[in-house]
Short mmCIF file of C-alpha atoms in Angstrom, two decimals:
data_model
loop_
_atom_site.label_atom_id
_atom_site.label_comp_id
_atom_site.label_asym_id
_atom_site.label_seq_id
_atom_site.Cartn_x
_atom_site.Cartn_y
_atom_site.Cartn_z
CA UNK G 1 73.29 171.22 51.68
CA UNK G 2 69.61 170.37 52.46
CA UNK G 3 69.36 166.65 53.77
CA UNK G 4 67.33 164.40 51.48
CA UNK G 5 64.69 162.01 52.18
CA UNK G 6 65.18 160.27 56.01
CA UNK G 7 68.17 159.63 57.85
CA UNK G 8 69.11 155.81 57.93
CA UNK G 9 70.63 153.96 61.05
CA UNK G 10 71.83 150.36 60.81
CA UNK G 11 70.30 148.12 62.97
CA UNK G 12 71.91 145.99 65.30
CA UNK G 13 75.16 143.87 64.60
CA UNK G 14 77.50 146.64 66.18
CA UNK G 15 77.76 148.57 69.38
CA UNK G 16 77.91 152.00 67.94
CA UNK G 17 75.35 152.07 65.53
CA UNK G 18 76.29 154.47 62.74
CA UNK G 19 73.80 156.92 61.13
CA UNK G 20 73.90 157.63 57.36
CA UNK G 21 73.05 161.11 55.89
CA UNK G 22 72.42 161.96 52.19
CA UNK G 23 72.31 165.21 50.81
CA UNK G 24 70.91 166.79 47.73
CA UNK G 25 74.51 168.10 46.86
CA UNK G 26 75.33 164.52 46.57
CA UNK G 27 77.62 164.08 49.86
CA UNK G 28 77.16 160.93 51.86
CA UNK G 29 78.21 161.15 55.72
CA UNK G 30 78.47 158.19 58.36
CA UNK G 31 78.35 159.49 61.77
CA UNK G 32 78.59 157.57 65.04
CA UNK G 33 75.40 157.47 67.11
CA UNK G 34 77.15 160.41 69.18
CA UNK G 35 77.46 162.75 66.26
CA UNK G 36 81.08 162.16 65.25
CA UNK G 37 81.76 161.85 61.51
CA UNK G 38 83.44 158.44 60.46
CA UNK G 39 83.56 159.18 56.84
CA UNK G 40 82.00 161.19 53.79
CA UNK G 41 81.73 160.49 50.07
CA UNK G 42 80.96 162.62 47.36
CA UNK G 43 78.33 161.64 44.58
CA UNK G 44 75.86 163.02 42.56
CA UNK G 45 72.77 164.80 44.01
CA UNK G 46 70.53 162.39 46.16
CA UNK G 47 66.76 163.05 46.62
CA UNK G 48 65.52 159.91 48.47
CA UNK G 49 66.49 158.25 51.72
CA UNK G 50 69.36 155.89 52.13
CA UNK G 51 68.62 152.23 52.80
CA UNK G 52 70.78 150.23 55.14
CA UNK G 53 71.04 146.38 54.71
CA UNK G 54 73.59 143.55 55.64
CA UNK G 55 75.22 141.55 52.94
CA UNK G 56 77.04 138.58 54.18
CA UNK G 57 76.68 139.86 57.77
CA UNK G 58 78.33 142.97 56.39
CA UNK G 59 76.58 146.55 56.99
CA UNK G 60 76.02 148.39 53.58
CA UNK G 61 74.18 151.65 52.73
CA UNK G 62 71.94 151.76 49.13
CA UNK G 63 70.92 154.89 47.33
CA UNK G 64 69.95 155.90 43.87
CA UNK G 65 71.37 159.17 42.47
CA UNK G 66 70.39 161.69 39.88
CA UNK G 67 73.30 160.51 37.64
CA UNK G 68 71.21 157.19 36.90
CA UNK G 69 73.13 154.97 39.21
CA UNK G 70 72.44 152.69 42.30
CA UNK G 71 75.28 152.81 44.96
CA UNK G 72 76.14 150.19 47.43
CA UNK G 73 78.80 151.48 49.97
CA UNK G 74 80.37 149.76 52.88
CA UNK G 75 79.10 151.55 56.28
CA UNK G 76 82.42 150.37 57.70
CA UNK G 77 84.49 152.64 55.57
CA UNK G 78 82.55 154.37 52.74
CA UNK G 79 84.29 151.89 50.12
CA UNK G 80 82.01 151.17 46.98
CA UNK G 81 80.98 147.53 46.73
CA UNK G 82 79.10 147.93 43.47
CA UNK G 83 77.50 150.47 41.23
CA UNK G 84 74.43 149.82 39.00
CA UNK G 85 74.01 152.22 36.18
CA UNK G 86 70.53 153.05 34.42
CA UNK G 87 69.33 155.24 31.82
CA UNK G 88 68.01 158.02 34.05
CA UNK G 89 67.78 159.60 37.27
CA UNK G 90 66.50 158.05 40.29
CA UNK G 91 64.50 159.89 42.68
CA UNK G 92 62.75 157.34 44.93
CA UNK G 93 64.43 155.22 47.45
CA UNK G 94 65.57 151.34 47.15
CA UNK G 95 63.27 148.75 48.17
CA UNK G 96 64.81 145.35 49.43
CA UNK G 97 63.35 142.18 48.69
CA UNK G 98 64.44 139.41 50.97
CA UNK G 99 66.54 137.60 50.85
CA UNK G 100 68.91 138.89 48.36
CA UNK G 101 67.46 141.61 45.88
CA UNK G 102 66.26 145.29 45.62
CA UNK G 103 63.79 147.09 43.56
CA UNK G 104 63.69 150.65 42.25
CA UNK G 105 62.37 152.77 39.44
CA UNK G 106 63.83 155.88 37.45
CA UNK G 107 63.23 158.21 34.98
CA UNK G 108 63.91 155.97 32.07
CA UNK G 109 60.37 154.44 32.77
CA UNK G 110 61.86 151.13 33.67
CA UNK G 111 61.05 149.13 36.91
CA UNK G 112 63.88 147.06 37.72
CA UNK G 113 65.36 144.16 40.16
CA UNK G 114 68.73 143.57 40.82
CA UNK G 115 70.78 141.34 42.85
CA UNK G 116 71.86 142.85 46.31
CA UNK G 117 75.29 141.07 46.47
CA UNK G 118 76.26 141.55 43.19
CA UNK G 119 74.64 144.63 41.79
CA UNK G 120 73.54 142.56 38.89
CA UNK G 121 70.15 142.77 36.70
CA UNK G 122 67.63 140.34 37.25
CA UNK G 123 64.76 141.99 35.53
CA UNK G 124 63.57 145.21 33.93
CA UNK G 125 60.02 146.35 33.01
CA UNK G 126 58.95 149.24 31.07
CA UNK G 127 56.03 151.18 32.33
CA UNK G 128 54.09 154.14 30.89
CA UNK G 129 56.06 157.07 32.14
CA UNK G 130 58.62 158.14 34.58
CA UNK G 131 59.01 156.68 38.37
CA UNK G 132 59.66 159.20 40.92
CA UNK G 133 58.39 157.54 43.99
CA UNK G 134 59.45 154.38 45.98
CA UNK G 135 57.91 150.88 45.32
CA UNK G 136 56.81 148.62 47.76
CA UNK G 137 55.96 144.83 48.30
CA UNK G 138 52.50 143.12 48.62
CA UNK G 139 51.18 139.89 49.62
CA UNK G 140 54.75 138.67 49.62
CA UNK G 141 55.26 138.34 45.75
CA UNK G 142 54.11 141.50 44.07
CA UNK G 143 55.60 144.69 43.77
CA UNK G 144 53.49 147.90 43.59
CA UNK G 145 55.24 150.87 41.38
CA UNK G 146 53.53 154.29 40.63
CA UNK G 147 54.32 156.20 37.16
CA UNK G 148 54.14 160.12 37.19
CA UNK G 149 51.21 159.57 34.48
CA UNK G 150 48.93 158.40 37.27
CA UNK G 151 49.34 154.60 36.73
CA UNK G 152 49.69 151.95 39.69
CA UNK G 153 51.10 148.74 38.45
CA UNK G 154 51.21 145.30 40.21
CA UNK G 155 54.31 143.42 39.14
CA UNK G 156 55.31 139.87 39.68
CA UNK G 157 58.72 139.61 41.63
CA UNK G 158 59.71 136.51 40.46
CA UNK G 159 59.32 137.33 36.79
CA UNK G 160 58.92 140.99 36.30
CA UNK G 161 55.64 140.68 34.59
CA UNK G 162 52.79 143.13 34.84
CA UNK G 163 49.94 141.57 36.76
CA UNK G 164 47.62 144.44 36.62
CA UNK G 165 47.08 148.34 36.38
CA UNK G 166 44.87 151.09 37.74
CA UNK G 167 44.99 154.55 35.87
CA UNK G 168 44.09 157.54 38.39
CA UNK G 169 42.75 160.83 37.23
CA UNK G 170 46.21 162.86 38.33
CA UNK G 171 49.96 162.35 38.16
CA UNK G 172 51.52 160.41 41.04
CA UNK G 173 54.71 161.60 42.99
CA UNK G 174 53.63 159.79 46.15
CA UNK G 175 54.75 156.13 47.10
CA UNK G 176 52.16 153.28 47.52
CA UNK G 177 51.92 152.04 50.69
CA UNK G 178 50.79 148.68 51.75
CA UNK G 179 47.95 148.26 54.02
CA UNK G 180 48.27 144.60 55.02
CA UNK G 181 51.15 142.45 53.88
CA UNK G 182 48.54 139.39 53.39
CA UNK G 183 46.61 141.34 50.60
CA UNK G 184 47.54 143.18 47.36
CA UNK G 185 45.63 146.49 48.52
CA UNK G 186 47.63 149.64 48.83
CA UNK G 187 47.12 153.27 49.60
CA UNK G 188 48.49 156.01 47.57
CA UNK G 189 48.18 159.89 47.24
CA UNK G 190 47.57 161.51 43.60
CA UNK G 191 47.81 165.15 42.08
CA UNK G 192 43.94 165.08 41.59
CA UNK G 193 44.14 165.96 45.45
CA UNK G 194 42.69 162.65 46.58
CA UNK G 195 44.06 159.54 48.50
CA UNK G 196 42.99 156.11 47.08
CA UNK G 197 42.97 152.63 48.42
CA UNK G 198 43.43 150.38 45.48
CA UNK G 199 43.36 146.43 45.02
CA UNK G 200 44.72 144.71 41.86
#
């Protein structure tokens, strides 16, 4: 099956650094760095890149799937640590918020933050359309989400409150990218054939 998103490799911690591959058919594969398959698992189709993290010094992989779930799997053996279910398909990747949370968007229009260790909901904020891209963090305390309607939202990480919004002239399926971690500025592509630099 086609490989979805990017391949993810766990950094440090082990002599043999595993590589995680997800596919649009829903299979998840863990390979050694020499190409030997360690384990595989079957889930619903996955379109975004997996994200590798450490939780209590143990390696895990996170990904969203089209069956509306975020999965947290052990990289050691593929066992499920937790599953978080939302209201619609997830097409973007997970964004890690230090020290112990993640944020993501889904097709039910909600931006969400959940606890990295437990998978429990911290907050959710409804935007104006579906979210097909991956959020980013700016200025250390804000998340930036883009909706397919063409809106870009700056959201307070602590509370989930919308701080600012910019509406562009076309749909957005690309992900916002921080220009400078010390500012709230981002760049993003739009289906009006333009790339924008935006500030809140």
